[in-house]
PDB file of C-alpha atoms in Angstrom:
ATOM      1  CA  UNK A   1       0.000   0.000   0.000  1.00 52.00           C
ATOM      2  CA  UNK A   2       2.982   2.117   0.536  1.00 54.00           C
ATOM      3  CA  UNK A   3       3.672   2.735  -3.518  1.00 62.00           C
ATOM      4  CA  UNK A   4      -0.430   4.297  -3.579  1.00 75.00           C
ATOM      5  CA  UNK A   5      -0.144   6.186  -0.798  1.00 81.00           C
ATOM      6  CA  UNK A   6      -2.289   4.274   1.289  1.00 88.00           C
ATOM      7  CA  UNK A   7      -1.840   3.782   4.781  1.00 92.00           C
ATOM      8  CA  UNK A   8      -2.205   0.726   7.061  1.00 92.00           C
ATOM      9  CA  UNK A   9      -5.472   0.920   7.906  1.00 94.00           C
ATOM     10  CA  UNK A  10      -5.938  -0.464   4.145  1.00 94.00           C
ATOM     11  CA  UNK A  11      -4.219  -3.073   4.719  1.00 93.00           C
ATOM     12  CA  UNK A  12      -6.632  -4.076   7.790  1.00 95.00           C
ATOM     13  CA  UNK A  13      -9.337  -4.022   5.669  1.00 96.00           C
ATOM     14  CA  UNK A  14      -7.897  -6.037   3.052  1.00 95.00           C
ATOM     15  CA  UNK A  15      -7.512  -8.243   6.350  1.00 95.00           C
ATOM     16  CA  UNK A  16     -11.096  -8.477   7.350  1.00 96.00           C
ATOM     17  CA  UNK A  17     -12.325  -9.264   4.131  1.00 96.00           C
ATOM     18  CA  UNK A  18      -9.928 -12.087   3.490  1.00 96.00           C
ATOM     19  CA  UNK A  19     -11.286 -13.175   7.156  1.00 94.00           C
ATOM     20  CA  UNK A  20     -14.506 -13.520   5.168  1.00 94.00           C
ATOM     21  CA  UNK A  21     -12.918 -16.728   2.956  1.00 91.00           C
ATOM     22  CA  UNK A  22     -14.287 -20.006   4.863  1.00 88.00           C
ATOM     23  CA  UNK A  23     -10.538 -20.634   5.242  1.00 89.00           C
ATOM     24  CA  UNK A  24      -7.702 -19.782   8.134  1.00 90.00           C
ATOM     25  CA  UNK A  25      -5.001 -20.492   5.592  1.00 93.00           C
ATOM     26  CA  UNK A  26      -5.616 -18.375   2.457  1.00 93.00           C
ATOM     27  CA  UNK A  27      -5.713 -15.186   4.843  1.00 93.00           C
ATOM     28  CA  UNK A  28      -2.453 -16.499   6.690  1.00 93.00           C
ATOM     29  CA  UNK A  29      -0.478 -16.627   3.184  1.00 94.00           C
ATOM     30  CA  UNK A  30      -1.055 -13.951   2.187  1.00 94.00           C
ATOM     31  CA  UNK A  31      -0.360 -11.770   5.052  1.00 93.00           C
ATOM     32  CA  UNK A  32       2.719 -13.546   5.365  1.00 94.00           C
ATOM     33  CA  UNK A  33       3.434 -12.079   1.540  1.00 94.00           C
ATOM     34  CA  UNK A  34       2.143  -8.978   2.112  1.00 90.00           C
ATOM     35  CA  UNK A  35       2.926  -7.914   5.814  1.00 87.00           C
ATOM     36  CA  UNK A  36       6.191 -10.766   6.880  1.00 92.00           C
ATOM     37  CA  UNK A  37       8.051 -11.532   4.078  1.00 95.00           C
ATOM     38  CA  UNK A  38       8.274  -8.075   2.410  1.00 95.00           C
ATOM     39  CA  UNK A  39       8.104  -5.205   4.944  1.00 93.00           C
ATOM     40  CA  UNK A  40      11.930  -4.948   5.911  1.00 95.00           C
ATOM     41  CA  UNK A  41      13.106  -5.564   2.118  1.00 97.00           C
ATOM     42  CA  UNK A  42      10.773  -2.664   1.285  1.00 95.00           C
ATOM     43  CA  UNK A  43      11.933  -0.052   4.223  1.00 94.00           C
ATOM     44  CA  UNK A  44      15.439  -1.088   4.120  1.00 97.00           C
ATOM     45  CA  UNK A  45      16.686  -3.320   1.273  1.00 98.00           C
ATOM     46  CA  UNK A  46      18.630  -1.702  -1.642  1.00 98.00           C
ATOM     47  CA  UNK A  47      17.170  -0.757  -5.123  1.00 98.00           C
ATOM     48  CA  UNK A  48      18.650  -3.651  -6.892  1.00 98.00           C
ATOM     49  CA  UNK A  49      17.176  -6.404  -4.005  1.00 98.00           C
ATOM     50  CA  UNK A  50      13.866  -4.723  -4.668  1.00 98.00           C
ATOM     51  CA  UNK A  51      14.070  -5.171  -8.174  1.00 98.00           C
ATOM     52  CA  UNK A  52      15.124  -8.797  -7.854  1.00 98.00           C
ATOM     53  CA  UNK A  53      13.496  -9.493  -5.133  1.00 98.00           C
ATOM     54  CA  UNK A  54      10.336  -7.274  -4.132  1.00 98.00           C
ATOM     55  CA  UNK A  55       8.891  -6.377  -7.814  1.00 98.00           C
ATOM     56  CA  UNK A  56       7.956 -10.292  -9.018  1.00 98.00           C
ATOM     57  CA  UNK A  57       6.227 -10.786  -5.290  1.00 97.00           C
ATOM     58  CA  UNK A  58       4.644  -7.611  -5.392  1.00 95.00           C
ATOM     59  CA  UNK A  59       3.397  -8.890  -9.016  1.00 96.00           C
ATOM     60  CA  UNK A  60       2.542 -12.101  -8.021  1.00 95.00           C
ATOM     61  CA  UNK A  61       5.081 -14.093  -9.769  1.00 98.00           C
ATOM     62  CA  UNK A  62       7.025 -15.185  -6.413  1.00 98.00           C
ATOM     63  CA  UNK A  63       5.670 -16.500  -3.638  1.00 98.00           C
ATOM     64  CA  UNK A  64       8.032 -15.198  -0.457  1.00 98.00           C
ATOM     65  CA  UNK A  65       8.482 -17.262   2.796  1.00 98.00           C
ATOM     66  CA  UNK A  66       9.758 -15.759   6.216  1.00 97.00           C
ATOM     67  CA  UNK A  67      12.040 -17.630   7.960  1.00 97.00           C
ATOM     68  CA  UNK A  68      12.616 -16.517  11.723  1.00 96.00           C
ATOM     69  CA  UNK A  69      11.043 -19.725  13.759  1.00 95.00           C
ATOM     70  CA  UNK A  70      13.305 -22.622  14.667  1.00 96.00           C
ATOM     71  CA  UNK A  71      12.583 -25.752  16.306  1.00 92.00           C
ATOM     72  CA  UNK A  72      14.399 -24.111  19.654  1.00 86.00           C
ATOM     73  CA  UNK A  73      12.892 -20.626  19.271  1.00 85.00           C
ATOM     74  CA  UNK A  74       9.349 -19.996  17.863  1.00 79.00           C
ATOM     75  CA  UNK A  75       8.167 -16.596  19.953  1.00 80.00           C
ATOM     76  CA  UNK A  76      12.152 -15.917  21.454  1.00 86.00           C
ATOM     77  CA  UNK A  77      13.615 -14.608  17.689  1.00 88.00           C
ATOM     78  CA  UNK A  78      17.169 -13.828  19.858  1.00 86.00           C
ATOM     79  CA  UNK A  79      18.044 -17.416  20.134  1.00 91.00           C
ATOM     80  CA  UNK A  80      17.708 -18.353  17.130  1.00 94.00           C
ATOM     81  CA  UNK A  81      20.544 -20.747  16.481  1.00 96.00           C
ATOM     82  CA  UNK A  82      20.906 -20.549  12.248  1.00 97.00           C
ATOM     83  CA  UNK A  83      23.734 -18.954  11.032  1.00 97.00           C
ATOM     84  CA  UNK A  84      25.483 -17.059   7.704  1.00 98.00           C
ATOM     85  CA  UNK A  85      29.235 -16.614   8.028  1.00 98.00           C
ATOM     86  CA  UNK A  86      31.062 -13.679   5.422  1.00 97.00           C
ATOM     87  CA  UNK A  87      33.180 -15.713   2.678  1.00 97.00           C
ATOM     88  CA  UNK A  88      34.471 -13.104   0.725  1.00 97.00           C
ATOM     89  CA  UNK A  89      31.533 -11.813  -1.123  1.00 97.00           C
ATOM     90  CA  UNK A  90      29.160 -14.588   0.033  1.00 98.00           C
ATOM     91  CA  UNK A  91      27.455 -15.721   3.431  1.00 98.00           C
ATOM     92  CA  UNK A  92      27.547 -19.149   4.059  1.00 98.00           C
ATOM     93  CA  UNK A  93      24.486 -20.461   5.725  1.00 98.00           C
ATOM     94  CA  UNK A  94      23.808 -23.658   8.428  1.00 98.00           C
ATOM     95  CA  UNK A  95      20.839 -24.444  10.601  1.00 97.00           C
ATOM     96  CA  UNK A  96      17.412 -25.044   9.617  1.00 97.00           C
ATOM     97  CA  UNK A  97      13.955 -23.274  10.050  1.00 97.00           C
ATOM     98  CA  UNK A  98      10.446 -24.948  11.344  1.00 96.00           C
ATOM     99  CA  UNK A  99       6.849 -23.487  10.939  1.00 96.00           C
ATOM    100  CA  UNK A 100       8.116 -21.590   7.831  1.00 97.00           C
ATOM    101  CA  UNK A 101       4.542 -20.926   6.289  1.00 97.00           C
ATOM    102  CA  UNK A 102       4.877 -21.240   1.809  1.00 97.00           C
ATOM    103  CA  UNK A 103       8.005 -22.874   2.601  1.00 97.00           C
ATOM    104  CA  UNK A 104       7.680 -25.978   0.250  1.00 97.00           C
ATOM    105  CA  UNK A 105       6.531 -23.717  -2.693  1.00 97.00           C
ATOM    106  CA  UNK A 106       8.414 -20.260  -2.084  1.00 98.00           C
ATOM    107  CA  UNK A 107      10.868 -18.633  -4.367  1.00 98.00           C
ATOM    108  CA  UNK A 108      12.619 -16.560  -1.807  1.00 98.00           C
ATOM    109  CA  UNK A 109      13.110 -16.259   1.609  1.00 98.00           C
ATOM    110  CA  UNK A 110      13.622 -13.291   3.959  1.00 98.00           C
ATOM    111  CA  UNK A 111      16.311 -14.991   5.990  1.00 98.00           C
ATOM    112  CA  UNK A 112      17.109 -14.373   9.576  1.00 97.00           C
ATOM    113  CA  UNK A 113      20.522 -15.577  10.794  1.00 98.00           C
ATOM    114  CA  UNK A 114      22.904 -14.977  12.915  1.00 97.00           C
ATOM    115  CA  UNK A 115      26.209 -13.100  11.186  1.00 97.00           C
ATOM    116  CA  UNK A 116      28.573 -12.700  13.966  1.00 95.00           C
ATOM    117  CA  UNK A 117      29.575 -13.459  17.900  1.00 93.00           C
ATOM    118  CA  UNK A 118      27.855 -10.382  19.569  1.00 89.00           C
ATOM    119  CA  UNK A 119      24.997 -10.238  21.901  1.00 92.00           C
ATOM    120  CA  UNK A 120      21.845 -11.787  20.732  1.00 91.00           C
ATOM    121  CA  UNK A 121      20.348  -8.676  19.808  1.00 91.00           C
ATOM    122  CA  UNK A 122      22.697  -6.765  17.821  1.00 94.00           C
ATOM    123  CA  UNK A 123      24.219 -10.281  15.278  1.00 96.00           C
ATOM    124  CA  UNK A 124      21.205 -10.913  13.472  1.00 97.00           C
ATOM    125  CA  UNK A 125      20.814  -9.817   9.899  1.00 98.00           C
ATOM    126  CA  UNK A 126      18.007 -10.227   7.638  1.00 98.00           C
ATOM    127  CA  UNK A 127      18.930 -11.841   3.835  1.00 98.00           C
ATOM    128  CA  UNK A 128      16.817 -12.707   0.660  1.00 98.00           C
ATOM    129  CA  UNK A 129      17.789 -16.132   0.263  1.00 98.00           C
ATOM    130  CA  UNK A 130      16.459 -17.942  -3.203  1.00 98.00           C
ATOM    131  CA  UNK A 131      14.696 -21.527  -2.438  1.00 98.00           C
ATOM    132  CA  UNK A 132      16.725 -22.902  -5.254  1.00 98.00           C
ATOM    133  CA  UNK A 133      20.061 -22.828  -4.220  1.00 98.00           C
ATOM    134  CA  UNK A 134      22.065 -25.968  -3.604  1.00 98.00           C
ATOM    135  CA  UNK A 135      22.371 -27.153   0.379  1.00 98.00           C
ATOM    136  CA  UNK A 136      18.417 -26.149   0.625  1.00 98.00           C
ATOM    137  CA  UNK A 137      16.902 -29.315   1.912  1.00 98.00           C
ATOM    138  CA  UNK A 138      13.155 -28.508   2.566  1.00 97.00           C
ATOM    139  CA  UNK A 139      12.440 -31.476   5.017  1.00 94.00           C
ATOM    140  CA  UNK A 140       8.670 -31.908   5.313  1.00 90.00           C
ATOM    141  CA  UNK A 141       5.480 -30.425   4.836  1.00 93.00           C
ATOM    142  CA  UNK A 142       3.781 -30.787   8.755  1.00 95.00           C
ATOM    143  CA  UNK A 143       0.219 -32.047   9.489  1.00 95.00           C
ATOM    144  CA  UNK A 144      -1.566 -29.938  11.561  1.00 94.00           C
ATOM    145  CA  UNK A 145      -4.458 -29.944  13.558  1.00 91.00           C
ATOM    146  CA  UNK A 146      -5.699 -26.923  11.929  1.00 90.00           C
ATOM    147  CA  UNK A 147      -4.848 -24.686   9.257  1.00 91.00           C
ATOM    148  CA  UNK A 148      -4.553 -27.700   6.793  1.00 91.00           C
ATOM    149  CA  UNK A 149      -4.395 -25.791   3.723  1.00 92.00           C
ATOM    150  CA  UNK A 150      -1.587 -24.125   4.549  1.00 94.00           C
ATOM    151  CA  UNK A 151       1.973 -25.300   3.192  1.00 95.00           C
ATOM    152  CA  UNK A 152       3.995 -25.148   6.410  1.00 96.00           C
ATOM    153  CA  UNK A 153       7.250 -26.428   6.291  1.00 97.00           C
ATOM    154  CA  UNK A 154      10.600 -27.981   7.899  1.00 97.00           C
ATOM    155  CA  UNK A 155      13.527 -26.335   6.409  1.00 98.00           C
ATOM    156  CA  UNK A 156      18.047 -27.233   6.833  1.00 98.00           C
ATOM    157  CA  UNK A 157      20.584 -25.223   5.423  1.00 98.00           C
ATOM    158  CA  UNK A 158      23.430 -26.938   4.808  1.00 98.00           C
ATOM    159  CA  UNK A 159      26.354 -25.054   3.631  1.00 98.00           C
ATOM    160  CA  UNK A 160      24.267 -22.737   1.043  1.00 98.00           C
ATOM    161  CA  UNK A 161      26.236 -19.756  -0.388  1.00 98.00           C
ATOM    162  CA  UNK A 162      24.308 -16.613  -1.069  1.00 98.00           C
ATOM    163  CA  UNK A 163      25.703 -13.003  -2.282  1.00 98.00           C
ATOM    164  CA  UNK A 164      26.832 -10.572   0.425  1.00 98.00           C
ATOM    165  CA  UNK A 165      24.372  -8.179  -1.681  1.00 98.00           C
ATOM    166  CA  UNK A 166      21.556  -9.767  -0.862  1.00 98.00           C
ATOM    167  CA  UNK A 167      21.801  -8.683   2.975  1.00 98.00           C
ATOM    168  CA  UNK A 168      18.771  -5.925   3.349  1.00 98.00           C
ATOM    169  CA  UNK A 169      20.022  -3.092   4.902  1.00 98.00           C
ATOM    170  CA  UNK A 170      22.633  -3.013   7.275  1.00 97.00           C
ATOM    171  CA  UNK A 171      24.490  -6.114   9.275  1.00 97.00           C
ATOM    172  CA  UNK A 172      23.572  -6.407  12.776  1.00 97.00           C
ATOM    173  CA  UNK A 173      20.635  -5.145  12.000  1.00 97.00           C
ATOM    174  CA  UNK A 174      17.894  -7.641  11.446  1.00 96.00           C
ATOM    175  CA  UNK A 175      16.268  -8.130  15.199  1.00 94.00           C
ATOM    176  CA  UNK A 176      15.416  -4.772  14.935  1.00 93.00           C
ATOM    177  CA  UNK A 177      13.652  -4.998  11.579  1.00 94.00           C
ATOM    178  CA  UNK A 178      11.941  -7.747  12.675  1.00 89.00           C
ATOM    179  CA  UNK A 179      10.441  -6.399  15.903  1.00 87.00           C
ATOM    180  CA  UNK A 180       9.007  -3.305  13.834  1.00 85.00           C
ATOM    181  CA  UNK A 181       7.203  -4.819  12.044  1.00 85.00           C
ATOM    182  CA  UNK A 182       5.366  -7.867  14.739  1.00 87.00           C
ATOM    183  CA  UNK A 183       2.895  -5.239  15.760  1.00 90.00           C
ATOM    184  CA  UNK A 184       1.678  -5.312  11.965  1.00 91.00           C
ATOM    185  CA  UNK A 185       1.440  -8.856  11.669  1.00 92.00           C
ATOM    186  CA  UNK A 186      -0.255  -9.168  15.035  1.00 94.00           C
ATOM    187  CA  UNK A 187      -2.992  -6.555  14.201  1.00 96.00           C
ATOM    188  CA  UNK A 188      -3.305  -8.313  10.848  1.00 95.00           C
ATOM    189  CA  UNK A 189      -3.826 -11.937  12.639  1.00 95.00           C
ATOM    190  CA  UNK A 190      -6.816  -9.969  14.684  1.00 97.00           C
ATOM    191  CA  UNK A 191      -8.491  -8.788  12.153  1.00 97.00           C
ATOM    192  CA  UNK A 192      -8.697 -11.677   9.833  1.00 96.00           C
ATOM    193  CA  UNK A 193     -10.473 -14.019  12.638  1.00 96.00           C
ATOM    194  CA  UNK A 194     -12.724 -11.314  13.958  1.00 97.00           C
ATOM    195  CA  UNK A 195     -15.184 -11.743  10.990  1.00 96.00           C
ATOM    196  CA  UNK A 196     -15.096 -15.388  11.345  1.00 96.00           C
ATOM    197  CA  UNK A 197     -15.717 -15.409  14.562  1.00 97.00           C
ATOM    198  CA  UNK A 198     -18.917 -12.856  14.272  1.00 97.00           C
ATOM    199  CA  UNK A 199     -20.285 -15.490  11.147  1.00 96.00           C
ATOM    200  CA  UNK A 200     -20.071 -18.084  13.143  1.00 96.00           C
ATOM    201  CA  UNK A 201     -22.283 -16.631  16.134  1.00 97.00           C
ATOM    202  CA  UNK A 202     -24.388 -15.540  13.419  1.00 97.00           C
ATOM    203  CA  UNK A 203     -24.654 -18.477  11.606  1.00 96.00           C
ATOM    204  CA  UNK A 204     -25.442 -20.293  15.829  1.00 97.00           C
ATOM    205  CA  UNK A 205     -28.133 -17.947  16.408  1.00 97.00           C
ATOM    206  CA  UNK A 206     -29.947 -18.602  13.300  1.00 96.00           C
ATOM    207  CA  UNK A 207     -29.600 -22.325  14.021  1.00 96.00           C
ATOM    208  CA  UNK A 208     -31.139 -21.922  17.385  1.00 96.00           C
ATOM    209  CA  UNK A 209     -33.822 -20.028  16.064  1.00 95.00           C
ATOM    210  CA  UNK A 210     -34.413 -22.877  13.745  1.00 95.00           C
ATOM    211  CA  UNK A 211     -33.848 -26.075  15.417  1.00 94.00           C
ATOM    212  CA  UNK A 212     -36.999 -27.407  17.460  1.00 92.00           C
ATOM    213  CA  UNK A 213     -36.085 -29.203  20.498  1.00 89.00           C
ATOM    214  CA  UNK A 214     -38.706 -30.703  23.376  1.00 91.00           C
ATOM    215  CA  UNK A 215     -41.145 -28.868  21.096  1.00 93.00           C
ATOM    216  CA  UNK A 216     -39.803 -25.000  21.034  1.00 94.00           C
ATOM    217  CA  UNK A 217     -36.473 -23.821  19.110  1.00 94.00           C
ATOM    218  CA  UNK A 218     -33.308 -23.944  21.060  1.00 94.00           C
ATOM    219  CA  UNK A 219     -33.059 -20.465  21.436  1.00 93.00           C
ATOM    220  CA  UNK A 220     -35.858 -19.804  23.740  1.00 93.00           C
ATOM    221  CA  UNK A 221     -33.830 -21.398  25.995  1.00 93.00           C
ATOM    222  CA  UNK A 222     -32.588 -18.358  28.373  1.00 93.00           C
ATOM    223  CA  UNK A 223     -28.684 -20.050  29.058  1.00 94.00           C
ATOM    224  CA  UNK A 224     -28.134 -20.247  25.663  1.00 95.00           C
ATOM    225  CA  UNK A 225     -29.657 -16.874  24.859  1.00 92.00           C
ATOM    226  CA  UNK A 226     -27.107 -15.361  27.419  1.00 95.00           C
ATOM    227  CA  UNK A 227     -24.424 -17.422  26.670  1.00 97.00           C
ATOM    228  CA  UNK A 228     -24.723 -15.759  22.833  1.00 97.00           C
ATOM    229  CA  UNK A 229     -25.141 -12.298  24.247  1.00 96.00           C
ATOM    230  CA  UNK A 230     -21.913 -12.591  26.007  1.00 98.00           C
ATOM    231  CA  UNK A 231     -20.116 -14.029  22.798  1.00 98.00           C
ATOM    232  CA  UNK A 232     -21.293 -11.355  20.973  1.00 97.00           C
ATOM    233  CA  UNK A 233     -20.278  -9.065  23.616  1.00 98.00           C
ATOM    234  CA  UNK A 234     -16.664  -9.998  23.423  1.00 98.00           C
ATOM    235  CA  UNK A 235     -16.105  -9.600  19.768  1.00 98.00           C
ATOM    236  CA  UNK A 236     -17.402  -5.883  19.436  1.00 98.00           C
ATOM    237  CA  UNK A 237     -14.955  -5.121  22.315  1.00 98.00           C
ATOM    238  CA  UNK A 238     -12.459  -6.947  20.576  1.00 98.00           C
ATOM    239  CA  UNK A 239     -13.130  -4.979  17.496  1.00 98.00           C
ATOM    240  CA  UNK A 240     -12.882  -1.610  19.585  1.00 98.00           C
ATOM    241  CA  UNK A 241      -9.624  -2.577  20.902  1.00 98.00           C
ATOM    242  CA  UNK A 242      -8.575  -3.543  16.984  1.00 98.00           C
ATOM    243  CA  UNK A 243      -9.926  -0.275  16.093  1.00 98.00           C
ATOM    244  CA  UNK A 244      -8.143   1.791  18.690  1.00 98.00           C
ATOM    245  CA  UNK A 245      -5.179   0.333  18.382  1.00 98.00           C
ATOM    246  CA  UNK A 246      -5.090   0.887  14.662  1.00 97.00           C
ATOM    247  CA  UNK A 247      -6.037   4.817  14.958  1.00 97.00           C
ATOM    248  CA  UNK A 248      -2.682   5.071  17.743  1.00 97.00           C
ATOM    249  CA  UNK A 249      -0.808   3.278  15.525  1.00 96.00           C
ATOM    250  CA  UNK A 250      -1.372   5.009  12.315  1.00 96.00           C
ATOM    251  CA  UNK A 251      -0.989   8.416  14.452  1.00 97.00           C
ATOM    252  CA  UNK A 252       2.704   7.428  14.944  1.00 95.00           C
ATOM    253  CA  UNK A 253       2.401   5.469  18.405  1.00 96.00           C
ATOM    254  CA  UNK A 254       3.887   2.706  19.950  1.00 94.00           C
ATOM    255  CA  UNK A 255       1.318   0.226  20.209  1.00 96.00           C
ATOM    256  CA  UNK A 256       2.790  -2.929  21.268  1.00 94.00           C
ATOM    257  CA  UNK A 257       1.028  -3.697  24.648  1.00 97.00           C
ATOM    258  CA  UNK A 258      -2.589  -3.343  22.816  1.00 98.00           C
ATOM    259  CA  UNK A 259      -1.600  -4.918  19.778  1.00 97.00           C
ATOM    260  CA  UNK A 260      -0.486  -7.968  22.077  1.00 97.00           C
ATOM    261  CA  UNK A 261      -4.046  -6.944  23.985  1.00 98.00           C
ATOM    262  CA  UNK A 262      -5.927  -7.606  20.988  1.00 98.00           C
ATOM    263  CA  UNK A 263      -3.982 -10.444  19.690  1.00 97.00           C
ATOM    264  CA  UNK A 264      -3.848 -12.350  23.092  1.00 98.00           C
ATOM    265  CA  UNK A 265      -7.953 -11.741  23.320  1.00 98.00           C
ATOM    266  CA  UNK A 266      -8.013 -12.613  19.591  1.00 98.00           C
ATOM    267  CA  UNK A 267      -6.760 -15.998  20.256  1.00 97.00           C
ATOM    268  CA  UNK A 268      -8.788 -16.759  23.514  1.00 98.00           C
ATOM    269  CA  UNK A 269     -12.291 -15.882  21.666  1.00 98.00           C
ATOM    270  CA  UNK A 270     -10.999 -18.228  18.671  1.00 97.00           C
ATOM    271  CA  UNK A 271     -11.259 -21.307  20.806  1.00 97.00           C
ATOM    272  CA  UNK A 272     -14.246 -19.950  23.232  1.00 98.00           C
ATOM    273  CA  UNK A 273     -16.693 -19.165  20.509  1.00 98.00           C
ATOM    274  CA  UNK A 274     -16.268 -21.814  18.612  1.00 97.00           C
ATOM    275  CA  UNK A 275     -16.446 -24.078  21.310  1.00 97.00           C
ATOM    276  CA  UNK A 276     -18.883 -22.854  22.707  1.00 97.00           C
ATOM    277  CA  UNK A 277     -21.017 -22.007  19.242  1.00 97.00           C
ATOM    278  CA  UNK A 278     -20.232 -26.029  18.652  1.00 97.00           C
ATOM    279  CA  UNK A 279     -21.820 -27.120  21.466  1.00 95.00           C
ATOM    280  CA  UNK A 280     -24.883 -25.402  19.765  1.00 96.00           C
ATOM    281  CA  UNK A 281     -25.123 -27.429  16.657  1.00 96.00           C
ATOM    282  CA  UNK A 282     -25.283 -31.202  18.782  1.00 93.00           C
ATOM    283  CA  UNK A 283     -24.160 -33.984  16.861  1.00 94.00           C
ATOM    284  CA  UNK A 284     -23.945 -31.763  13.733  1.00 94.00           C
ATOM    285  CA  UNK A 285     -21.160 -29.668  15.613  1.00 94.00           C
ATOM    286  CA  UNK A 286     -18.620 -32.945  15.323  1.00 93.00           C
ATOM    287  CA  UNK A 287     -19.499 -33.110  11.716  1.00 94.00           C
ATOM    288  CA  UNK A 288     -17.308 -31.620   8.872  1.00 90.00           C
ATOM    289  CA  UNK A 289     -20.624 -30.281   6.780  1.00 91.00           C
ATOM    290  CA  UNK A 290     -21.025 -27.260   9.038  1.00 93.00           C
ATOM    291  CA  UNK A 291     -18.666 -23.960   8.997  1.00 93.00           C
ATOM    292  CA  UNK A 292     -18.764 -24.386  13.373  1.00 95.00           C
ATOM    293  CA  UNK A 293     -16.861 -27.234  13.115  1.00 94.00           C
ATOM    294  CA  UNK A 294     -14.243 -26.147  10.598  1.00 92.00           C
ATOM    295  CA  UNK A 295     -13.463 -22.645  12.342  1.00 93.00           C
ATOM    296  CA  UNK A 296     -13.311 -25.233  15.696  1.00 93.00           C
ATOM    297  CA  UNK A 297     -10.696 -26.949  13.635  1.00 91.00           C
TER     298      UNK A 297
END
């Protein structure tokens, strides 16, 4: 959005609608292409990277992959273990990556590794690392519980040479490009289940209304009539908090404790209301021929 002049608040609503597709792992690829992979080669990489790099993902003609989780450090990015040692004008790279969503079909990788001795903060750079280079072993595709569209992969790099050029920005530098842009991708997470989350309460309420039990529809009964209420009650304050937190955030603030706010309420209501909406739809609930059930997945 930044080439049109838009700002991010676009991007959220390209987020809620996607939210809209029956489907947590469309939504979750592309954010990863538009808000993970990209963000730091856009704000720091050089002209030529962004040429090679940037302008065919941007197009749609490469599919980009972020790798920062390892099988030792998913949510702690400084110990991340991989590392890319200066050859001359290469890095040479060893370790591996896990959870690396795209990672069986992507073209490039935004690489983080570490590129010298110093503290854990300060030795991490960020590289654009092509998927077709030799000592690129892409392990497995992982079956998950949920999210089963999604290509999420296993990923060791064993002695793979890549151009010292294709370091974005400066070495040393790549924690901090990384943390800039989490609150992004947490705000994005939010607002792709929130309108899932709403259908499906929706979607309960008119099946209550419908479904006759002991000779009245399920909804005149007064626990699950509250029980809905309260449901509903959670998401629109969930969508204030997304709100707010966008409006501080687009005015230039720091909003990491209510983009964590948002995201740590975001993933609470995912399992409540769905579990609880489930419990709704009886013996249909366990089925796969309802959207409850899916979502639950």
């Amino acid at each position: 959005y930044g080439g049109m002049g838009l700002d991010f608040s676009y991007s959220m609503a390209v987020a809620e609608e996607l939210g809209n597709v029956h489907c947590g792992a469309i939504p979750m690829a592309v954010g990863v292409q538009m808000s993970m992979a990209t963000p730091a080669l856009t704000r720091f990489g050089s002209d030529e990277l962004k040429k090679e790099f940037l302008v065919p993902t941007i197009a749609g003609d490469f599919v980009a992959c972020l790798g920062i989780s390892e099988a030792g450090a998913g949510s702690d990015v400084a110990s991340i273990k991989t590392t890319a040692v200066r050859e001359g004008d290469e890095y040479v790279i060893n370790g591996g990556k896990m959870w690396i969503t795209s990672g069986c079909q992507a073209d490039w990788m935004c690489l983080l590794a570490n590129t010298s001795q110093g503290p854990p903060h300060r030795n991490k750079s960020l590289i654009c690392l092509p998927m077709s280079l030799p000592g690129i072993h892409i392990a497995k595709k992982i079956d998950k519980l949920g999210m089963r569209a999604s290509d999420t992969a296993q990923i060791f790099f064993e002695d793979v040479r890549v151009p010292s050029k294709n370091l974005i920005g400066e070495e040393g530098e790549g924690f901090t490009y990384q943390m800039l842009q989490f609150q992004e991708e947490r705000l994005w997470g939010v607002a792709c289940v929130l309108p899932a989350l709403e259908k499906v309460v929706e979607e309960t309420k008119a099946y209550a209304g419908q479904r006759q039990a002991f000779g009245r529809p399920l909804l005149h009964n007064q626990a699950l009539h509250f029980r809905l209420a309260e449901l509903a009650t959670e998401l629109e304050l969930l969508r204030s908090l997304l709100s707010r937190t966008i409006d501080l955030y687009l005015e230039g603030n720091d909003v990491t404790k209510f983009a964590s706010m948002a995201k740590l309420k975001a993933g609470r209501l995912a399992r409540e209301v769905t579990d609880s909406c489930l419990q709704v739809w009886g013996g249909m609930g366990f089925t796969n021929e309802v959207l409850v059930s899916r979502l639950y997945r």
